[in-house]
PDB file of C-alpha atoms in Angstrom:
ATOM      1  CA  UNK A 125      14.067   3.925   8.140  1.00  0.00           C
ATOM      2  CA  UNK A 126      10.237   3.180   7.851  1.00  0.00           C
ATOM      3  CA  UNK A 127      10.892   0.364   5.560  1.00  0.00           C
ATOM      4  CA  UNK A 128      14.116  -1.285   7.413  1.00  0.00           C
ATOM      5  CA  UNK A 129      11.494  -1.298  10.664  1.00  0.00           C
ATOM      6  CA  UNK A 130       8.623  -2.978   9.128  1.00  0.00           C
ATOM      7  CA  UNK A 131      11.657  -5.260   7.102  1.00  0.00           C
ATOM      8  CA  UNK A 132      12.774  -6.581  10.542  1.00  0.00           C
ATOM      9  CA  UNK A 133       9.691  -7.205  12.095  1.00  0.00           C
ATOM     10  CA  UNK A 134       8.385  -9.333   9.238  1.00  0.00           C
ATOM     11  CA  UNK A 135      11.537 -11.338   9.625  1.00  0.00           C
ATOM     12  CA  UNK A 136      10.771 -11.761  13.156  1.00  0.00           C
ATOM     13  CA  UNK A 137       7.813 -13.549  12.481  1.00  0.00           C
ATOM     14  CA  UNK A 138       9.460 -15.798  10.169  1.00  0.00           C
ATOM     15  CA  UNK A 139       8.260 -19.632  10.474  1.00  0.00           C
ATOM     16  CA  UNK A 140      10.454 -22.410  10.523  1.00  0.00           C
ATOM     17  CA  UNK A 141       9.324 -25.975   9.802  1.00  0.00           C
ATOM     18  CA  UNK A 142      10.223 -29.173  12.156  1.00  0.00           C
ATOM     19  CA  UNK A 143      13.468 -30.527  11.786  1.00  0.00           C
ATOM     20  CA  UNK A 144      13.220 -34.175  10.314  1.00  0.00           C
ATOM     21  CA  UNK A 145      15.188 -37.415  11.451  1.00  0.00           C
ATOM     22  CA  UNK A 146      17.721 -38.022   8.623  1.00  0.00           C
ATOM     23  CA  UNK A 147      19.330 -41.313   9.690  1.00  0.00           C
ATOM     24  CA  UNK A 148      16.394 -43.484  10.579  1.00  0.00           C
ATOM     25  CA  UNK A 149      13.362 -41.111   9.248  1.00  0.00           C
ATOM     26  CA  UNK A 150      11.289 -44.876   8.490  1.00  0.00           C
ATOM     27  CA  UNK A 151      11.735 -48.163  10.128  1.00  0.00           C
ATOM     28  CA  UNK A 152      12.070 -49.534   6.223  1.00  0.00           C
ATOM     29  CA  UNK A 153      14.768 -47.049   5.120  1.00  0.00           C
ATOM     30  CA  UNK A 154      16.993 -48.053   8.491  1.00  0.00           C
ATOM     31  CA  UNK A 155      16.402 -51.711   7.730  1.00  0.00           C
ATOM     32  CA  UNK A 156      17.581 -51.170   4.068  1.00  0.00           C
ATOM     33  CA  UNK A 157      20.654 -49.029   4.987  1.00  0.00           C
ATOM     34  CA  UNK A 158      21.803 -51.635   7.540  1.00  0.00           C
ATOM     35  CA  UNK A 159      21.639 -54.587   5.222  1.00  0.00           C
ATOM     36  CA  UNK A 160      23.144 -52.525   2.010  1.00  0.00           C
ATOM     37  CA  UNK A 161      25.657 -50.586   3.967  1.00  0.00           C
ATOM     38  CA  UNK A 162      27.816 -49.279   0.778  1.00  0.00           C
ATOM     39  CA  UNK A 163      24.538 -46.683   0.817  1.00  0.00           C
ATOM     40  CA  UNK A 164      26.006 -44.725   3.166  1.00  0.00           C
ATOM     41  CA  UNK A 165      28.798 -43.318   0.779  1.00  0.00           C
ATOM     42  CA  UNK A 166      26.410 -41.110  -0.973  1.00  0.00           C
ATOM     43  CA  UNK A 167      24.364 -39.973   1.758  1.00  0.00           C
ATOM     44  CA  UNK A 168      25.668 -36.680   2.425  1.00  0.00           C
ATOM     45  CA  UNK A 169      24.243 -33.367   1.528  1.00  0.00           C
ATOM     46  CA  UNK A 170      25.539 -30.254   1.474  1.00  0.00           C
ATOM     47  CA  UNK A 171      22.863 -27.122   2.091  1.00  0.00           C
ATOM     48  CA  UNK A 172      24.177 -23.279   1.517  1.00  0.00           C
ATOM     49  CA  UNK A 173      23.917 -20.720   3.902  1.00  0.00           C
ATOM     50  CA  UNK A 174      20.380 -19.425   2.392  1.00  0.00           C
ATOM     51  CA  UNK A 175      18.988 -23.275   1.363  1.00  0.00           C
ATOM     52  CA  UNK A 176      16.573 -25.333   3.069  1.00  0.00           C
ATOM     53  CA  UNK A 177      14.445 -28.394   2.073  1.00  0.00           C
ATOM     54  CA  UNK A 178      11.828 -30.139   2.442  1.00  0.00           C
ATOM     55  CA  UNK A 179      12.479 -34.262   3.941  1.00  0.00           C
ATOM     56  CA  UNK A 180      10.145 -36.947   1.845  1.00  0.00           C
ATOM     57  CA  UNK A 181      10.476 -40.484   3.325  1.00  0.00           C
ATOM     58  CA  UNK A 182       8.685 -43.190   0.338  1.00  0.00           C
ATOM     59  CA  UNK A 183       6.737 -39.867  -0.985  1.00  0.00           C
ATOM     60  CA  UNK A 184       5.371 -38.958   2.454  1.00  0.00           C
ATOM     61  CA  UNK A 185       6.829 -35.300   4.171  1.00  0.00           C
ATOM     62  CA  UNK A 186       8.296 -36.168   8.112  1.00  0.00           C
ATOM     63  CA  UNK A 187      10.246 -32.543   7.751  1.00  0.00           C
ATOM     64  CA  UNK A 188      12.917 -29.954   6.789  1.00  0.00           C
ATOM     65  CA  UNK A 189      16.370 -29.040   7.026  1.00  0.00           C
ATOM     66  CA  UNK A 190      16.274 -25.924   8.340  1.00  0.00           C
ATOM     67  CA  UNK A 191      20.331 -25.674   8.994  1.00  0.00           C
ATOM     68  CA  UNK A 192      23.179 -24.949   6.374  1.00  0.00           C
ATOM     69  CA  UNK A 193      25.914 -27.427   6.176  1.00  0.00           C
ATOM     70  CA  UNK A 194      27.245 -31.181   5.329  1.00  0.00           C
ATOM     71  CA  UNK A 195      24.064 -33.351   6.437  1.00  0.00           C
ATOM     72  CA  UNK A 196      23.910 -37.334   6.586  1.00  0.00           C
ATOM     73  CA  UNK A 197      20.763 -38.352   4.859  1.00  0.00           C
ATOM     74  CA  UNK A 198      19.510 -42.059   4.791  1.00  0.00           C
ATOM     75  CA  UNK A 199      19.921 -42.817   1.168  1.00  0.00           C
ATOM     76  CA  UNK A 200      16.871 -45.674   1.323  1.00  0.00           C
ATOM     77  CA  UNK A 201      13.788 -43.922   0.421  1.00  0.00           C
ATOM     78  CA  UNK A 202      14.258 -40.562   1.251  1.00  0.00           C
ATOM     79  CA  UNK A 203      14.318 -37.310  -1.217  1.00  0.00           C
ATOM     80  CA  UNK A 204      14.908 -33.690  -0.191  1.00  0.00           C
ATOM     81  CA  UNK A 205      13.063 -30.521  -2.218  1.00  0.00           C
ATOM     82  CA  UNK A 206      15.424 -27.758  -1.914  1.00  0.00           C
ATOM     83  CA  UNK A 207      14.160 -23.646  -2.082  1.00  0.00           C
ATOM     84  CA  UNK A 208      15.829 -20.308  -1.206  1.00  0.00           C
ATOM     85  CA  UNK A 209      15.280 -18.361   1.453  1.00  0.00           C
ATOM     86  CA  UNK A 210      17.416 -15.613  -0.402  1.00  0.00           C
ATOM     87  CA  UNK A 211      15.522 -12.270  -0.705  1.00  0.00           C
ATOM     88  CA  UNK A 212      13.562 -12.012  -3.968  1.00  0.00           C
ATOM     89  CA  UNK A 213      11.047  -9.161  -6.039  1.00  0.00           C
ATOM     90  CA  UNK A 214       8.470  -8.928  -7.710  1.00  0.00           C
ATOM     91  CA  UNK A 215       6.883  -5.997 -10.519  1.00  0.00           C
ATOM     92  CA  UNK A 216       3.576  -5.809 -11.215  1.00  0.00           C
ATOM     93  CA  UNK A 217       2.948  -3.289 -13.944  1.00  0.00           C
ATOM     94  CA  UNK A 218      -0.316  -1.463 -14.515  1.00  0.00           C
ATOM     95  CA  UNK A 219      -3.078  -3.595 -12.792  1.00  0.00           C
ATOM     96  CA  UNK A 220      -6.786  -1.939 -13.578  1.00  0.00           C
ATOM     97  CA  UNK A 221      -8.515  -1.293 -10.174  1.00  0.00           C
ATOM     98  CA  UNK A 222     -11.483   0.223  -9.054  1.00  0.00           C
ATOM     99  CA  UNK A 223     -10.927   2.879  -6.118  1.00  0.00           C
ATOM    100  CA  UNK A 224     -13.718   3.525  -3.185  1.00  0.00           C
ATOM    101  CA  UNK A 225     -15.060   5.985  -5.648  1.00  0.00           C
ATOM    102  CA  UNK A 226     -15.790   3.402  -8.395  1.00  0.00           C
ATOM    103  CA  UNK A 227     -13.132   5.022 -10.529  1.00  0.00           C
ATOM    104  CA  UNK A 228     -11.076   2.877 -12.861  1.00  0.00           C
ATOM    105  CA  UNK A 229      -7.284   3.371 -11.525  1.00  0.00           C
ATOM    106  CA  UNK A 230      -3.817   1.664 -13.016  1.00  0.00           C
ATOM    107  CA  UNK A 231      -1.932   0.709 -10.228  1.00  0.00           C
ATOM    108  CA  UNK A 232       2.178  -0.566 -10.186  1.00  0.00           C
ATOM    109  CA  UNK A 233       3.730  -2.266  -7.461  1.00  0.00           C
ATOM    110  CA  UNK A 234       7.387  -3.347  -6.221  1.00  0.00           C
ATOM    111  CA  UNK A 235       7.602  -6.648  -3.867  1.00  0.00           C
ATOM    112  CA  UNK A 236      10.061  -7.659  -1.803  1.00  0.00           C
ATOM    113  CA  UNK A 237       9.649 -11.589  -0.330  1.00  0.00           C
ATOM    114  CA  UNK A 238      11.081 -14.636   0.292  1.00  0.00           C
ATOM    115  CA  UNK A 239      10.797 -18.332   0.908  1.00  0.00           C
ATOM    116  CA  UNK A 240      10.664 -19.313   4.108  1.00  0.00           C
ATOM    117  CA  UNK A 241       8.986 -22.809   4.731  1.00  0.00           C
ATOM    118  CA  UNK A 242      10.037 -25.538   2.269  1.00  0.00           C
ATOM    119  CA  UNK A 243       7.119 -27.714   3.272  1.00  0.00           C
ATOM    120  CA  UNK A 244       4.508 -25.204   2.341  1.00  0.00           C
ATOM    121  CA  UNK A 245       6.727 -24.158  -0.876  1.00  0.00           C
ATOM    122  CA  UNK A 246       7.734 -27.640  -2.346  1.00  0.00           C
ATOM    123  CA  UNK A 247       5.220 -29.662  -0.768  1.00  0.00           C
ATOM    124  CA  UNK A 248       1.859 -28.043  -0.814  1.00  0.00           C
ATOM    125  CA  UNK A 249       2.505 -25.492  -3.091  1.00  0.00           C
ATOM    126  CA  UNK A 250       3.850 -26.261  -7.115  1.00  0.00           C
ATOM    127  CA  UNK A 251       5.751 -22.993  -8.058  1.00  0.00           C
ATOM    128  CA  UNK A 252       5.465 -20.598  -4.705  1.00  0.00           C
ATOM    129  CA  UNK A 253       7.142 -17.597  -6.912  1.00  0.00           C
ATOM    130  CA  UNK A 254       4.045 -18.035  -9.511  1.00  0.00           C
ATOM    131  CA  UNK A 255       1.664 -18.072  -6.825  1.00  0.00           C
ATOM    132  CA  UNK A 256       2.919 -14.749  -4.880  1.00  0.00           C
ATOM    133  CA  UNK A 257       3.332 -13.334  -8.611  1.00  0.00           C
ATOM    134  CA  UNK A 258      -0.430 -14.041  -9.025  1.00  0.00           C
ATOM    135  CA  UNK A 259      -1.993 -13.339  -5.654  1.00  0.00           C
ATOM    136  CA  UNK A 260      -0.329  -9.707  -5.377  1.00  0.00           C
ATOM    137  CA  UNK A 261      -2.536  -7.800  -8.151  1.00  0.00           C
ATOM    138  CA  UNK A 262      -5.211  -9.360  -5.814  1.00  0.00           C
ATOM    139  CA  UNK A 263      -3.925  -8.067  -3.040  1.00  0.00           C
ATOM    140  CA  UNK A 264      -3.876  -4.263  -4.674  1.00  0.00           C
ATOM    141  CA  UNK A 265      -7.650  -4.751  -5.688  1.00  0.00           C
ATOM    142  CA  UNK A 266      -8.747  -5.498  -2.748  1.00  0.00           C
ATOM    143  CA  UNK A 267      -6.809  -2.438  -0.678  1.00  0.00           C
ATOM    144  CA  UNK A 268      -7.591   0.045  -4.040  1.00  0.00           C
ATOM    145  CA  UNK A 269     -11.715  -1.257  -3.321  1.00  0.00           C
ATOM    146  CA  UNK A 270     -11.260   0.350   0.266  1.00  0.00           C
ATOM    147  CA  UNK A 271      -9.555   3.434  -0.460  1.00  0.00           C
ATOM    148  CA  UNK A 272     -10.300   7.488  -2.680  1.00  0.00           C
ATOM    149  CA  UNK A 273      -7.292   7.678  -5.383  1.00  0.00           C
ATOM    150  CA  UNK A 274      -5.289  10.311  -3.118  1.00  0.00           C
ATOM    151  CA  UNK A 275      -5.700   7.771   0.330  1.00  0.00           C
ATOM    152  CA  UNK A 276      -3.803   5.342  -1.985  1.00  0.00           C
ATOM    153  CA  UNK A 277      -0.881   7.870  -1.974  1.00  0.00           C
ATOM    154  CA  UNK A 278      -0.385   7.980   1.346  1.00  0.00           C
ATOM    155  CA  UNK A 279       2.060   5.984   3.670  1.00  0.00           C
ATOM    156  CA  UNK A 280      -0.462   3.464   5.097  1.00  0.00           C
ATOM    157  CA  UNK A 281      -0.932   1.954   1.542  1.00  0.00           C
ATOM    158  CA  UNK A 282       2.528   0.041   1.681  1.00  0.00           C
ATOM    159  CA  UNK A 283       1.914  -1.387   4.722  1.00  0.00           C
ATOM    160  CA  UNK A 284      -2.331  -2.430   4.101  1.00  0.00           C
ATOM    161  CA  UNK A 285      -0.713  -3.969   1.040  1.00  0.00           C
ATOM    162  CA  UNK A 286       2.081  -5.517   2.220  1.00  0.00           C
ATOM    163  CA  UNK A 287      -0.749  -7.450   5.332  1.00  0.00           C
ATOM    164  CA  UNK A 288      -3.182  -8.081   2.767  1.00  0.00           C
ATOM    165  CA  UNK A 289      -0.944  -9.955   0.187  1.00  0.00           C
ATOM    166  CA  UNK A 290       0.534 -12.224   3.024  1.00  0.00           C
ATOM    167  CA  UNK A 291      -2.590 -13.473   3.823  1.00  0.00           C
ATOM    168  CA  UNK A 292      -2.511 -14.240   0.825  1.00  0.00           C
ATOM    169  CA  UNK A 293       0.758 -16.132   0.249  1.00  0.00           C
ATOM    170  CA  UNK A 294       1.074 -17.726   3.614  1.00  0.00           C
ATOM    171  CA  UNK A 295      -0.307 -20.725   2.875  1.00  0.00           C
ATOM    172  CA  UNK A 296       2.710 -21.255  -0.015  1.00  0.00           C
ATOM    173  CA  UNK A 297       5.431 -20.005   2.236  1.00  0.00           C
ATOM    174  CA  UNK A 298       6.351 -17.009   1.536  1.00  0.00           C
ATOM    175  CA  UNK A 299       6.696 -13.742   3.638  1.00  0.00           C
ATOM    176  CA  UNK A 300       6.455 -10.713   2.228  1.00  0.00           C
ATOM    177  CA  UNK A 301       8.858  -8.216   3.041  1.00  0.00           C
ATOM    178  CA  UNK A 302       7.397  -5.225   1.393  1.00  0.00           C
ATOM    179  CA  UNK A 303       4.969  -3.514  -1.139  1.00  0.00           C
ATOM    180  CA  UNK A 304       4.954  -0.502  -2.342  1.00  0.00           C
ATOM    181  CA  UNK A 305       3.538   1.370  -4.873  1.00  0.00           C
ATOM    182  CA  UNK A 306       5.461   2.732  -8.083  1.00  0.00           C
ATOM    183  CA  UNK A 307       2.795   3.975 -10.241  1.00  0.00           C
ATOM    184  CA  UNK A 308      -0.879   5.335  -9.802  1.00  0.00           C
ATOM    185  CA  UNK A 309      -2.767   7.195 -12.420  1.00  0.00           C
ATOM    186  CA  UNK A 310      -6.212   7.347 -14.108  1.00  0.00           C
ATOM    187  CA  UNK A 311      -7.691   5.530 -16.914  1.00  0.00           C
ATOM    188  CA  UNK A 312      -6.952   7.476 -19.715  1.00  0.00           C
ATOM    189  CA  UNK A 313     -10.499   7.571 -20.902  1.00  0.00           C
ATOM    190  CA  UNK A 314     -11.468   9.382 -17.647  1.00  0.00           C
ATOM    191  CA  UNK A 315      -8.122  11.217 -16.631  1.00  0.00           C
ATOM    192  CA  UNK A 316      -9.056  14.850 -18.442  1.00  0.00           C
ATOM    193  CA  UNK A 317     -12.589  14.522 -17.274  1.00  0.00           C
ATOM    194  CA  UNK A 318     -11.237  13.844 -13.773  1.00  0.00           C
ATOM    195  CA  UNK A 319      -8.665  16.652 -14.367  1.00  0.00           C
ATOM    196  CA  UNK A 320     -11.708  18.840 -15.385  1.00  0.00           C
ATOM    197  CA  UNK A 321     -13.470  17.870 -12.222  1.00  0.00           C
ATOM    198  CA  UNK A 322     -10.518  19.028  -9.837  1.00  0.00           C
ATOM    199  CA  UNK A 323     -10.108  22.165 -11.767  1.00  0.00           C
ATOM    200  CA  UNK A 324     -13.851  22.869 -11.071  1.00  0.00           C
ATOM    201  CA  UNK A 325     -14.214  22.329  -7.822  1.00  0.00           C
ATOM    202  CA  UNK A 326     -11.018  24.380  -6.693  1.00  0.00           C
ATOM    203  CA  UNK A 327     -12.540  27.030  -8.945  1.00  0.00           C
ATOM    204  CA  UNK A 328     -15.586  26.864  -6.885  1.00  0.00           C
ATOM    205  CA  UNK A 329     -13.553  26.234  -2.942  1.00  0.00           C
ATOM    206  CA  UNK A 330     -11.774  29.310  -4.208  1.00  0.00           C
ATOM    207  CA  UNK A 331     -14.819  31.369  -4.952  1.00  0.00           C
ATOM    208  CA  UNK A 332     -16.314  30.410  -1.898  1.00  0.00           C
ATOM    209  CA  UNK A 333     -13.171  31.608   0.162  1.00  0.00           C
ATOM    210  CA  UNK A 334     -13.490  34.639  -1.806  1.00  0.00           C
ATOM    211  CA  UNK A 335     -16.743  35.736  -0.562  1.00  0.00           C
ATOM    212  CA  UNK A 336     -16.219  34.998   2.436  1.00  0.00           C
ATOM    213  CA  UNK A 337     -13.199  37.138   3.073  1.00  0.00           C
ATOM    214  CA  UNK A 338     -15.106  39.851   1.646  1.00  0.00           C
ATOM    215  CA  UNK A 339     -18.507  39.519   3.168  1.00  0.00           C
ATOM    216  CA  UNK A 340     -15.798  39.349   6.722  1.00  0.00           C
ATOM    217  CA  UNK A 341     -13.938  42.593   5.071  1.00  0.00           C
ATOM    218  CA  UNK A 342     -17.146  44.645   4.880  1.00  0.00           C
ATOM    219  CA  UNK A 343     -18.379  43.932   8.126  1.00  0.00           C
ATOM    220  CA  UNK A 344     -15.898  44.559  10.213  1.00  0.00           C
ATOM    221  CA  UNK A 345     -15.323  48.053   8.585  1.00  0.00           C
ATOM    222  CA  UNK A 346     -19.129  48.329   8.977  1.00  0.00           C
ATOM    223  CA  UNK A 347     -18.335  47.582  12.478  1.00  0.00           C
ATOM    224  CA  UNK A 348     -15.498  49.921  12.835  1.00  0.00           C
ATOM    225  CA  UNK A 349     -16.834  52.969  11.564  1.00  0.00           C
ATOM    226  CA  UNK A 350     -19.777  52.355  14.181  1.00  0.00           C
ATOM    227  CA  UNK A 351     -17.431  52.454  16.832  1.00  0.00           C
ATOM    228  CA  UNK A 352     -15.640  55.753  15.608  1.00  0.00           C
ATOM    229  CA  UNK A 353     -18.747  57.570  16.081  1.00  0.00           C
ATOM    230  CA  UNK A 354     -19.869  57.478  12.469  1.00  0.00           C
ATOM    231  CA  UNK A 355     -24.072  56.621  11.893  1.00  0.00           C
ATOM    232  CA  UNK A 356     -25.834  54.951   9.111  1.00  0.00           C
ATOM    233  CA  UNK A 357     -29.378  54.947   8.324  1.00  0.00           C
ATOM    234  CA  UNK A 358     -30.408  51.882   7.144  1.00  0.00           C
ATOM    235  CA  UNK A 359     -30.116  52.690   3.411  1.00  0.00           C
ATOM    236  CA  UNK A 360     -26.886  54.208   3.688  1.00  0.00           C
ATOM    237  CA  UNK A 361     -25.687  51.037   5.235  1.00  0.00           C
ATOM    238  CA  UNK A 362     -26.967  48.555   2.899  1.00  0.00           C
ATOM    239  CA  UNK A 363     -25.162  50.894   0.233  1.00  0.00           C
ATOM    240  CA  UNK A 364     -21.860  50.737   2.079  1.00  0.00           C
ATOM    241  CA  UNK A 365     -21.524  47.076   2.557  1.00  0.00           C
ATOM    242  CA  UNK A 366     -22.490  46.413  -1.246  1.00  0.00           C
ATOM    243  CA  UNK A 367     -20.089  48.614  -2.299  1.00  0.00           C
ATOM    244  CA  UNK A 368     -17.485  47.057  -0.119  1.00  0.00           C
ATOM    245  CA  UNK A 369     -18.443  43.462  -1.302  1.00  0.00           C
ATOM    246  CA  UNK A 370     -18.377  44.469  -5.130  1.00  0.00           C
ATOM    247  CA  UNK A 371     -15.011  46.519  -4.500  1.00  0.00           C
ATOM    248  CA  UNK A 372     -13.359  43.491  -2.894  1.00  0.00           C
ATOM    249  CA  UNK A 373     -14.358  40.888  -5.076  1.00  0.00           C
ATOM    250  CA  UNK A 374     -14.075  42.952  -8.584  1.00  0.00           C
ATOM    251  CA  UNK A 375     -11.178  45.578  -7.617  1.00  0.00           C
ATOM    252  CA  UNK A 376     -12.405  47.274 -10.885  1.00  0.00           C
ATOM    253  CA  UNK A 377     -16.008  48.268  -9.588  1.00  0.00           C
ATOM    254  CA  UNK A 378     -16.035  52.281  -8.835  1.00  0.00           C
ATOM    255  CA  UNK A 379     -19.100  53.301  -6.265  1.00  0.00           C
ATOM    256  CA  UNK A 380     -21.511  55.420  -7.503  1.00  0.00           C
ATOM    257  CA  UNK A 381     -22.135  56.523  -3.630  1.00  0.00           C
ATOM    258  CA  UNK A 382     -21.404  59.914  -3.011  1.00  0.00           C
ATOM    259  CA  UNK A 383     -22.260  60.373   1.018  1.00  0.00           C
ATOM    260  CA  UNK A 384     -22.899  56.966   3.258  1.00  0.00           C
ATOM    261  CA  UNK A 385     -21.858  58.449   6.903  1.00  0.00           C
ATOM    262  CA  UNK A 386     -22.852  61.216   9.391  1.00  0.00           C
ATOM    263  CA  UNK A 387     -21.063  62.664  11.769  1.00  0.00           C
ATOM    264  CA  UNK A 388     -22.785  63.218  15.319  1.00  0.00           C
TER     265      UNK A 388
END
């Protein structure tokens, strides 16, 4: 549902280029097709529901056909670029990033685009699908720079991604529809010293919780013998709460203590 959302506000913000004058786009080309009239029986064009193109009057761009249908064009001097506004994708397989961390990452990517302005795709761009195919593993090392390896798993990636590679690809005419990630792993030569690393540091976190829950154990039974009337010197109590630590984090230890309490 996530995806269809952010799908159909992209294509909200779709951009459409100026519709061009296709009987008299040039003073010349009307002049021309009035004197040679006969023109005029190959002047129609026919765009599909999902074509548009791009209107070049003696190699100069006045606009686009933005509309699907038979169209009249002036035959004198005027040439249409057609594109596809049809939804297209795009893999990208195993780009080498660097996360936040400075860790060398292989990243894979799915995107969905399409072509949306025919001036910016035929006329100021060459080959628009070349140019989104080359920008994206841009786009994914620039979001990898600003994120730790498990950020990039989270939902926010798709969406950082899918902004940063469309101001990327904006200029060529194309909106991106989505990006998402399909792969993320280590470098090999640092993925079982990373693995290592984790297994260390949850060895320690759980350690740590260990005496902690002990060290709370023996104080509150400390605490609770106190308030059943039971008294410690001071020796007797130190004894009693190292016992209590060692028994709860080695359930193995035996006490060597053989009296720790007096009654009143």
């Amino acid at each position: 549902m996530a995806v269809s959302l952010m799908d159909t506000d992209l294509e909200g913000q779709e951009e459409i280029d100026v519709d061009a004058n296709l009987c008299c786009p040039h003073p010349l080309s009307a002049v021309l097709s009035c004197v040679c009239c006969p023109v005029w029986c190959c002047s129609t064009q026919m765009f599909d529901q999902n074509e548009r193109a791009a209107v070049l009057v003696w190699g100069k761009y006045v606009g686009s056909i933005n509309q699907p249908g038979i169209h009249i064009v002036n035959p004198c001097g005027v040439s249409t670029r057609k594109i596809t506004t049809a939804r297209k994708t795009l893999d990208i397989r195993e780009v080498n990033v660097t996360d936040k961390e400075g860790n060398p990452v292989y990243i894979s990517g799915n995107v969905a685009y399409k072509i949306v302005s025919a001036k910016k795709a035929t006329v100021d761009t060459a080959q628009p699908e070349k140019y989104a195919s080359e920008m994206a593993p841009m786009a994914l090392r620039t979001v990898a720079a600003r994120c730790h390896y498990n950020d990039l798993r989270g939902e926010s990636t798709s969406q950082m991604l899918a902004e940063e590679l469309q101001k990327l690809v904006t200029s060529a005419g194309v909106q991106v529809l989505r990006f998402q990630l399909t792969d993320l792993k280590y470098d090999k030569q640092i993925a079982s010293a990373m693995l290592a690393r984790q297994q260390a540091v949850a060895q320690v976190d759980a350690k740590r919780t260990l005496v902690h829950g002990a060290a709370e154990t023996a104080s509150s039974t400390v605490m609770r013998l106190k308030q059943l009337g039971h008294s410690f010197n001071g020796e007797n109590e130190q004894r009693l709460i190292h016992d209590l630590l060692l028994k709860n984090l080695d359930p193995d230890y035996k006490s060597q203590a053989v009296v720790y309490a007096q009654q009143r």
